[in-house]
PDB file of C-alpha atoms and ligand atoms in Angstrom:
ATOM      1  CA  GLU A   1       0.000   0.000   0.000  1.00 95.00           C
ATOM      2  CA  TYR A   2       0.962   3.674   0.009  1.00 97.00           C
ATOM      3  CA  GLN A   3       3.993   4.818   2.004  1.00 97.00           C
ATOM      4  CA  LEU A   4       4.796   8.145   3.591  1.00 98.00           C
ATOM      5  CA  PHE A   5       8.318   9.498   3.906  1.00 97.00           C
ATOM      6  CA  SER A   6      10.069   8.967   7.195  1.00 96.00           C
ATOM      7  CA  GLY A   7       8.750  11.423   9.757  1.00 96.00           C
ATOM      8  CA  ALA A   8       5.642  11.849   7.565  1.00 97.00           C
ATOM      9  CA  PRO A   9       6.519  15.379   6.354  1.00 98.00           C
ATOM     10  CA  LYS A  10       3.490  17.292   5.123  1.00 98.00           C
ATOM     11  CA  TRP A  11       2.437  20.857   4.351  1.00 98.00           C
ATOM     12  CA  LYS A  12       0.908  22.618   7.313  1.00 98.00           C
ATOM     13  CA  LYS A  13      -1.349  24.804   5.202  1.00 98.00           C
ATOM     14  CA  THR A  14      -3.870  23.994   2.498  1.00 98.00           C
ATOM     15  CA  LEU A  15      -3.201  26.817   0.032  1.00 98.00           C
ATOM     16  CA  LEU A  16       0.048  26.011  -1.740  1.00 98.00           C
ATOM     17  CA  THR A  17       1.740  28.115  -4.390  1.00 98.00           C
ATOM     18  CA  TYR A  18       3.527  26.859  -7.472  1.00 98.00           C
ATOM     19  CA  LYS A  19       5.774  28.503  -9.997  1.00 98.00           C
ATOM     20  CA  ILE A  20       7.041  27.281 -13.369  1.00 98.00           C
ATOM     21  CA  LEU A  21      10.602  28.568 -13.691  1.00 98.00           C
ATOM     22  CA  SER A  22      11.576  26.985 -16.993  1.00 98.00           C
ATOM     23  CA  TYR A  23      10.006  25.103 -19.855  1.00 98.00           C
ATOM     24  CA  THR A  24      10.780  22.236 -22.190  1.00 97.00           C
ATOM     25  CA  SER A  25      10.960  23.050 -25.882  1.00 95.00           C
ATOM     26  CA  ASP A  26       9.160  19.762 -26.666  1.00 96.00           C
ATOM     27  CA  LEU A  27       5.713  21.251 -26.057  1.00 97.00           C
ATOM     28  CA  PRO A  28       4.110  24.664 -26.408  1.00 97.00           C
ATOM     29  CA  ARG A  29       4.121  26.532 -23.119  1.00 98.00           C
ATOM     30  CA  ARG A  30       0.398  26.431 -22.714  1.00 98.00           C
ATOM     31  CA  LYS A  31       0.431  22.626 -22.983  1.00 97.00           C
ATOM     32  CA  VAL A  32       3.026  22.501 -20.227  1.00 98.00           C
ATOM     33  CA  ASP A  33       0.979  24.918 -18.097  1.00 98.00           C
ATOM     34  CA  ASP A  34      -2.097  22.790 -18.690  1.00 97.00           C
ATOM     35  CA  ALA A  35      -0.409  19.455 -17.882  1.00 97.00           C
ATOM     36  CA  ILE A  36       0.980  20.904 -14.636  1.00 98.00           C
ATOM     37  CA  LYS A  37      -2.371  22.363 -13.652  1.00 98.00           C
ATOM     38  CA  ARG A  38      -4.206  19.091 -14.321  1.00 98.00           C
ATOM     39  CA  ALA A  39      -1.551  17.085 -12.475  1.00 98.00           C
ATOM     40  CA  LEU A  40      -2.058  19.274  -9.382  1.00 98.00           C
ATOM     41  CA  MET A  41      -5.834  18.922  -9.717  1.00 98.00           C
ATOM     42  CA  VAL A  42      -5.448  15.148  -9.374  1.00 98.00           C
ATOM     43  CA  TRP A  43      -4.556  15.856  -5.744  1.00 98.00           C
ATOM     44  CA  SER A  44      -6.685  18.933  -5.013  1.00 98.00           C
ATOM     45  CA  ASP A  45      -9.764  17.033  -6.233  1.00 98.00           C
ATOM     46  CA  VAL A  46      -9.562  14.600  -3.318  1.00 98.00           C
ATOM     47  CA  THR A  47      -8.172  16.781  -0.492  1.00 98.00           C
ATOM     48  CA  PRO A  48      -8.675  20.251   1.022  1.00 98.00           C
ATOM     49  CA  LEU A  49      -5.493  21.333  -0.786  1.00 98.00           C
ATOM     50  CA  ARG A  50      -5.604  24.187  -3.262  1.00 98.00           C
ATOM     51  CA  PHE A  51      -2.903  25.362  -5.634  1.00 98.00           C
ATOM     52  CA  ARG A  52      -2.291  28.905  -6.768  1.00 98.00           C
ATOM     53  CA  ARG A  53       0.133  29.757  -9.514  1.00 98.00           C
ATOM     54  CA  VAL A  54       2.545  32.617  -8.822  1.00 98.00           C
ATOM     55  CA  TYR A  55       4.894  34.407 -11.184  1.00 98.00           C
ATOM     56  CA  VAL A  56       7.164  36.310  -8.821  1.00 96.00           C
ATOM     57  CA  GLY A  57       8.870  35.500  -5.555  1.00 96.00           C
ATOM     58  CA  HIS A  58       9.161  32.137  -3.871  1.00 97.00           C
ATOM     59  CA  ALA A  59       6.644  29.341  -4.341  1.00 98.00           C
ATOM     60  CA  ASP A  60       6.127  26.191  -2.293  1.00 98.00           C
ATOM     61  CA  ILE A  61       6.407  24.015  -5.395  1.00 98.00           C
ATOM     62  CA  GLU A  62       8.965  25.331  -7.860  1.00 98.00           C
ATOM     63  CA  ILE A  63       8.990  23.505 -11.174  1.00 98.00           C
ATOM     64  CA  THR A  64      11.923  23.404 -13.565  1.00 98.00           C
ATOM     65  CA  PHE A  65      13.006  21.560 -16.671  1.00 98.00           C
ATOM     66  CA  ALA A  66      16.745  21.031 -16.588  1.00 98.00           C
ATOM     67  CA  ARG A  67      19.416  18.698 -17.859  1.00 98.00           C
ATOM     68  CA  ARG A  68      22.388  16.978 -16.202  1.00 98.00           C
ATOM     69  CA  GLU A  69      23.740  18.843 -13.164  1.00 98.00           C
ATOM     70  CA  HIS A  70      21.224  21.520 -12.218  1.00 98.00           C
ATOM     71  CA  GLY A  71      22.228  22.711  -8.809  1.00 97.00           C
ATOM     72  CA  ASP A  72      20.819  20.205  -6.319  1.00 97.00           C
ATOM     73  CA  GLY A  73      23.458  17.450  -6.399  1.00 97.00           C
ATOM     74  CA  PHE A  74      21.095  15.029  -8.142  1.00 98.00           C
ATOM     75  CA  PRO A  75      22.144  15.363 -11.785  1.00 98.00           C
ATOM     76  CA  PHE A  76      19.906  14.024 -14.508  1.00 98.00           C
ATOM     77  CA  ASP A  77      21.259  11.288 -16.741  1.00 98.00           C
ATOM     78  CA  GLY A  78      20.416  12.158 -20.343  1.00 98.00           C
ATOM     79  CA  GLN A  79      17.613  10.513 -22.275  1.00 96.00           C
ATOM     80  CA  GLY A  80      16.120   7.474 -20.508  1.00 94.00           C
ATOM     81  CA  GLY A  81      16.730   6.458 -16.910  1.00 96.00           C
ATOM     82  CA  THR A  82      15.477   9.108 -14.532  1.00 97.00           C
ATOM     83  CA  LEU A  83      12.650  11.212 -15.917  1.00 97.00           C
ATOM     84  CA  ALA A  84      12.055  13.575 -13.024  1.00 98.00           C
ATOM     85  CA  HIS A  85      12.342  13.897  -9.277  1.00 98.00           C
ATOM     86  CA  ALA A  86      10.698  15.842  -6.504  1.00 98.00           C
ATOM     87  CA  PHE A  87      11.426  16.721  -2.889  1.00 98.00           C
ATOM     88  CA  SER A  88       9.155  15.892   0.017  1.00 98.00           C
ATOM     89  CA  PRO A  89       7.360  18.755   1.822  1.00 98.00           C
ATOM     90  CA  GLY A  90       9.531  21.261   3.645  1.00 97.00           C
ATOM     91  CA  GLU A  91      11.384  24.537   3.453  1.00 95.00           C
ATOM     92  CA  GLY A  92      13.850  25.415   0.701  1.00 95.00           C
ATOM     93  CA  ARG A  93      13.819  22.717  -1.998  1.00 98.00           C
ATOM     94  CA  GLY A  94      10.998  20.906  -0.239  1.00 98.00           C
ATOM     95  CA  GLY A  95       8.126  20.298  -2.649  1.00 98.00           C
ATOM     96  CA  ASP A  96      10.093  21.302  -5.738  1.00 98.00           C
ATOM     97  CA  ALA A  97       9.776  19.173  -8.873  1.00 99.00           C
ATOM     98  CA  HIS A  98      12.442  18.881 -11.569  1.00 99.00           C
ATOM     99  CA  PHE A  99      11.945  17.332 -15.002  1.00 98.00           C
ATOM    100  CA  ASP A 100      14.774  15.992 -17.166  1.00 98.00           C
ATOM    101  CA  ASP A 101      14.745  18.034 -20.345  1.00 98.00           C
ATOM    102  CA  ASP A 102      16.737  15.351 -22.163  1.00 98.00           C
ATOM    103  CA  GLU A 103      13.521  13.302 -22.214  1.00 97.00           C
ATOM    104  CA  LYS A 104      11.072  13.721 -25.033  1.00 96.00           C
ATOM    105  CA  TRP A 105       8.045  15.178 -23.240  1.00 97.00           C
ATOM    106  CA  SER A 106       4.672  14.721 -24.808  1.00 93.00           C
ATOM    107  CA  GLU A 107       0.979  15.030 -24.184  1.00 88.00           C
ATOM    108  CA  VAL A 108       0.032  11.834 -25.968  1.00 82.00           C
ATOM    109  CA  ASN A 109       0.780   8.131 -26.069  1.00 73.00           C
ATOM    110  CA  GLN A 110       4.363   8.377 -27.165  1.00 72.00           C
ATOM    111  CA  ASP A 111       7.570   9.328 -25.456  1.00 84.00           C
ATOM    112  CA  VAL A 112       7.055  10.440 -21.856  1.00 92.00           C
ATOM    113  CA  ASN A 113       3.693  11.800 -20.840  1.00 96.00           C
ATOM    114  CA  LEU A 114       4.195  15.013 -18.874  1.00 97.00           C
ATOM    115  CA  PHE A 115       0.845  14.916 -17.090  1.00 97.00           C
ATOM    116  CA  LEU A 116       1.350  11.387 -15.723  1.00 96.00           C
ATOM    117  CA  VAL A 117       4.918  11.972 -14.582  1.00 97.00           C
ATOM    118  CA  ALA A 118       3.990  15.335 -13.043  1.00 98.00           C
ATOM    119  CA  ALA A 119       1.044  13.811 -11.162  1.00 98.00           C
ATOM    120  CA  HIS A 120       3.447  11.209  -9.712  1.00 98.00           C
ATOM    121  CA  GLU A 121       6.062  13.815  -8.815  1.00 98.00           C
ATOM    122  CA  PHE A 122       3.506  16.046  -7.110  1.00 99.00           C
ATOM    123  CA  GLY A 123       2.537  13.020  -5.011  1.00 98.00           C
ATOM    124  CA  HIS A 124       6.117  13.147  -3.716  1.00 98.00           C
ATOM    125  CA  SER A 125       5.916  16.957  -3.357  1.00 98.00           C
ATOM    126  CA  LEU A 126       2.896  16.461  -1.091  1.00 98.00           C
ATOM    127  CA  GLY A 127       4.390  13.697   1.026  1.00 98.00           C
ATOM    128  CA  LEU A 128       3.711  10.351  -0.626  1.00 98.00           C
ATOM    129  CA  ASN A 129       6.566   7.907  -1.131  1.00 98.00           C
ATOM    130  CA  HIS A 130       6.232   4.859  -3.378  1.00 98.00           C
ATOM    131  CA  SER A 131       3.381   2.414  -3.057  1.00 98.00           C
ATOM    132  CA  ASN A 132       3.729  -1.337  -3.445  1.00 97.00           C
ATOM    133  CA  VAL A 133       0.269  -1.595  -4.994  1.00 97.00           C
ATOM    134  CA  TYR A 134       0.667  -2.389  -8.670  1.00 96.00           C
ATOM    135  CA  GLY A 135      -1.322   0.129 -10.693  1.00 95.00           C
ATOM    136  CA  ALA A 136      -1.144   2.887  -8.062  1.00 97.00           C
ATOM    137  CA  LEU A 137       0.054   6.255  -9.364  1.00 97.00           C
ATOM    138  CA  MET A 138       2.832   6.115  -6.780  1.00 98.00           C
ATOM    139  CA  TYR A 139       3.905   2.596  -7.799  1.00 97.00           C
ATOM    140  CA  PRO A 140       7.457   3.025  -9.140  1.00 96.00           C
ATOM    141  CA  LEU A 141       6.792   1.915 -12.691  1.00 92.00           C
ATOM    142  CA  TYR A 142       5.959   4.184 -15.574  1.00 86.00           C
ATOM    143  CA  SER A 143       2.959   2.882 -17.459  1.00 81.00           C
ATOM    144  CA  TYR A 144       1.104   4.954 -19.955  1.00 82.00           C
ATOM    145  CA  GLN A 145      -2.600   5.447 -19.583  1.00 81.00           C
ATOM    146  CA  ASN A 146      -4.766   7.907 -21.411  1.00 86.00           C
ATOM    147  CA  PRO A 147      -4.704  11.155 -19.386  1.00 85.00           C
ATOM    148  CA  GLU A 148      -8.224  11.939 -20.624  1.00 86.00           C
ATOM    149  CA  ASN A 149      -9.592   9.004 -18.628  1.00 90.00           C
ATOM    150  CA  PHE A 150      -7.243   9.297 -15.690  1.00 94.00           C
ATOM    151  CA  ARG A 151      -8.738   8.410 -12.321  1.00 95.00           C
ATOM    152  CA  LEU A 152      -6.635   8.491  -9.176  1.00 97.00           C
ATOM    153  CA  PRO A 153      -6.344   4.900  -7.920  1.00 97.00           C
ATOM    154  CA  ALA A 154      -7.890   4.194  -4.501  1.00 98.00           C
ATOM    155  CA  ASP A 155      -4.536   3.481  -2.841  1.00 98.00           C
ATOM    156  CA  ASP A 156      -3.176   6.936  -3.721  1.00 98.00           C
ATOM    157  CA  ARG A 157      -6.422   8.559  -2.632  1.00 98.00           C
ATOM    158  CA  ARG A 158      -6.283   6.820   0.735  1.00 98.00           C
ATOM    159  CA  GLY A 159      -2.650   7.885   1.157  1.00 98.00           C
ATOM    160  CA  ILE A 160      -3.179  11.558   0.425  1.00 98.00           C
ATOM    161  CA  GLN A 161      -6.382  11.668   2.471  1.00 98.00           C
ATOM    162  CA  LYS A 162      -4.506  10.181   5.408  1.00 97.00           C
ATOM    163  CA  LEU A 163      -2.106  13.142   5.215  1.00 97.00           C
ATOM    164  CA  TYR A 164      -4.568  15.946   4.431  1.00 97.00           C
TER     165      TYR A 164
HETATM  166  N1  TQI B 201      12.230   9.367 -10.740  1.00 77.74           N
HETATM  167  C1  TQI B 201      12.124   8.771  -9.477  1.00 77.74           C
HETATM  168  C2  TQI B 201      10.658   8.906  -8.983  1.00 77.74           C
HETATM  169  O1  TQI B 201      10.101  10.013  -9.054  1.00 77.74           O
HETATM  170  C3  TQI B 201      13.039   9.439  -8.481  1.00 77.74           C
HETATM  171  C4  TQI B 201      12.848   8.870  -7.115  1.00 77.74           C
HETATM  172  C5  TQI B 201      13.209   7.652  -6.680  1.00 77.74           C
HETATM  173  C6  TQI B 201      12.202   9.489  -6.048  1.00 77.74           C
HETATM  174  N2  TQI B 201      12.824   7.470  -5.391  1.00 77.74           N
HETATM  175  C7  TQI B 201      12.211   8.577  -4.981  1.00 77.74           C
HETATM  176  C8  TQI B 201      11.636  10.726  -5.886  1.00 77.74           C
HETATM  177  C9  TQI B 201      11.642   8.878  -3.760  1.00 77.74           C
HETATM  178  C10 TQI B 201      11.068  11.033  -4.657  1.00 77.74           C
HETATM  179  C11 TQI B 201      11.081  10.108  -3.609  1.00 77.74           C
HETATM  180  O2  TQI B 201      10.120   7.923  -8.548  1.00 77.74           O
HETATM  181  S1  TQI B 201      11.851   8.579 -12.089  1.00 77.74           S
HETATM  182  C12 TQI B 201       8.165   7.142 -12.321  1.00 77.74           C
HETATM  183  C13 TQI B 201       7.510   5.807 -12.250  1.00 77.74           C
HETATM  184  C14 TQI B 201      10.132   8.456 -12.205  1.00 77.74           C
HETATM  185  C15 TQI B 201       9.526   7.239 -12.153  1.00 77.74           C
HETATM  186  O3  TQI B 201      12.272   9.421 -13.151  1.00 77.74           O
HETATM  187  O4  TQI B 201      12.406   7.263 -12.031  1.00 77.74           O
HETATM  188  C16 TQI B 201       7.419   8.276 -12.564  1.00 77.74           C
HETATM  189  C17 TQI B 201       9.406   9.595 -12.455  1.00 77.74           C
HETATM  190  F1  TQI B 201       6.659   5.759 -11.264  1.00 77.74           F
HETATM  191  F2  TQI B 201       6.817   5.564 -13.342  1.00 77.74           F
HETATM  192  F3  TQI B 201       8.404   4.872 -12.120  1.00 77.74           F
HETATM  193  C18 TQI B 201       8.033   9.514 -12.627  1.00 77.74           C
HETATM  194 CL1  TQI B 201       5.713   8.193 -12.825  1.00 77.74          CL
HETATM  195 CA1   CA B 202      16.888  10.916 -17.973  1.00 77.74          CA
HETATM  196 ZN1   ZN B 203      16.808  18.277  -9.330  1.00 77.74          ZN
HETATM  197 ZN1   ZN B 204       8.465   8.286  -7.585  1.00 77.74          ZN
END
């Protein structure tokens, strides 16, 4: 079933801010904006959490596309391998989500689906670790499913509702 991080870190407020600091050139900006927004809605739909986009200053969840070494000591590895990573809730880098811009990001059933990966990463940003339930969003295996029909699996819903 779902797992929390050790010490069960979580946000102690329900209105969280997010900021998109850089973009991939694989998709038009508005498609990136939309995928990020929908990926956050996966979680706000089933909790009291709300997300507000900000354009200046600090945000709780700062989102970047970067390649190789990008300043946090967890360099990306070129195309394939690691797709993205995110930090559990907390100050500083806590909550931030980074996407490997050496991947081919897409909005459809080819390459790497940004919405699905972002929804998984934001699970980490909010305090969920990996689940051992096959088919859960937080199960550590990338499997494509049509984002149009996406429904948050029950295990992930139970996990996030336990936290918030
Ligand atoms: N990135 C790993 C992940 O997000 C990085 C990671 C490993 C991690 N353990 C972690 C991040 C613990 C936070 C906490 O799981 S990844 C998948 C999935 C990756 C993998 O690029 O391997 C998805 C990114 F689940 F499909 F395997 C997104 Cl959806
Ligand atoms: Ca990679
Ligand atoms: Zn990083
Ligand atoms: Zn993960």
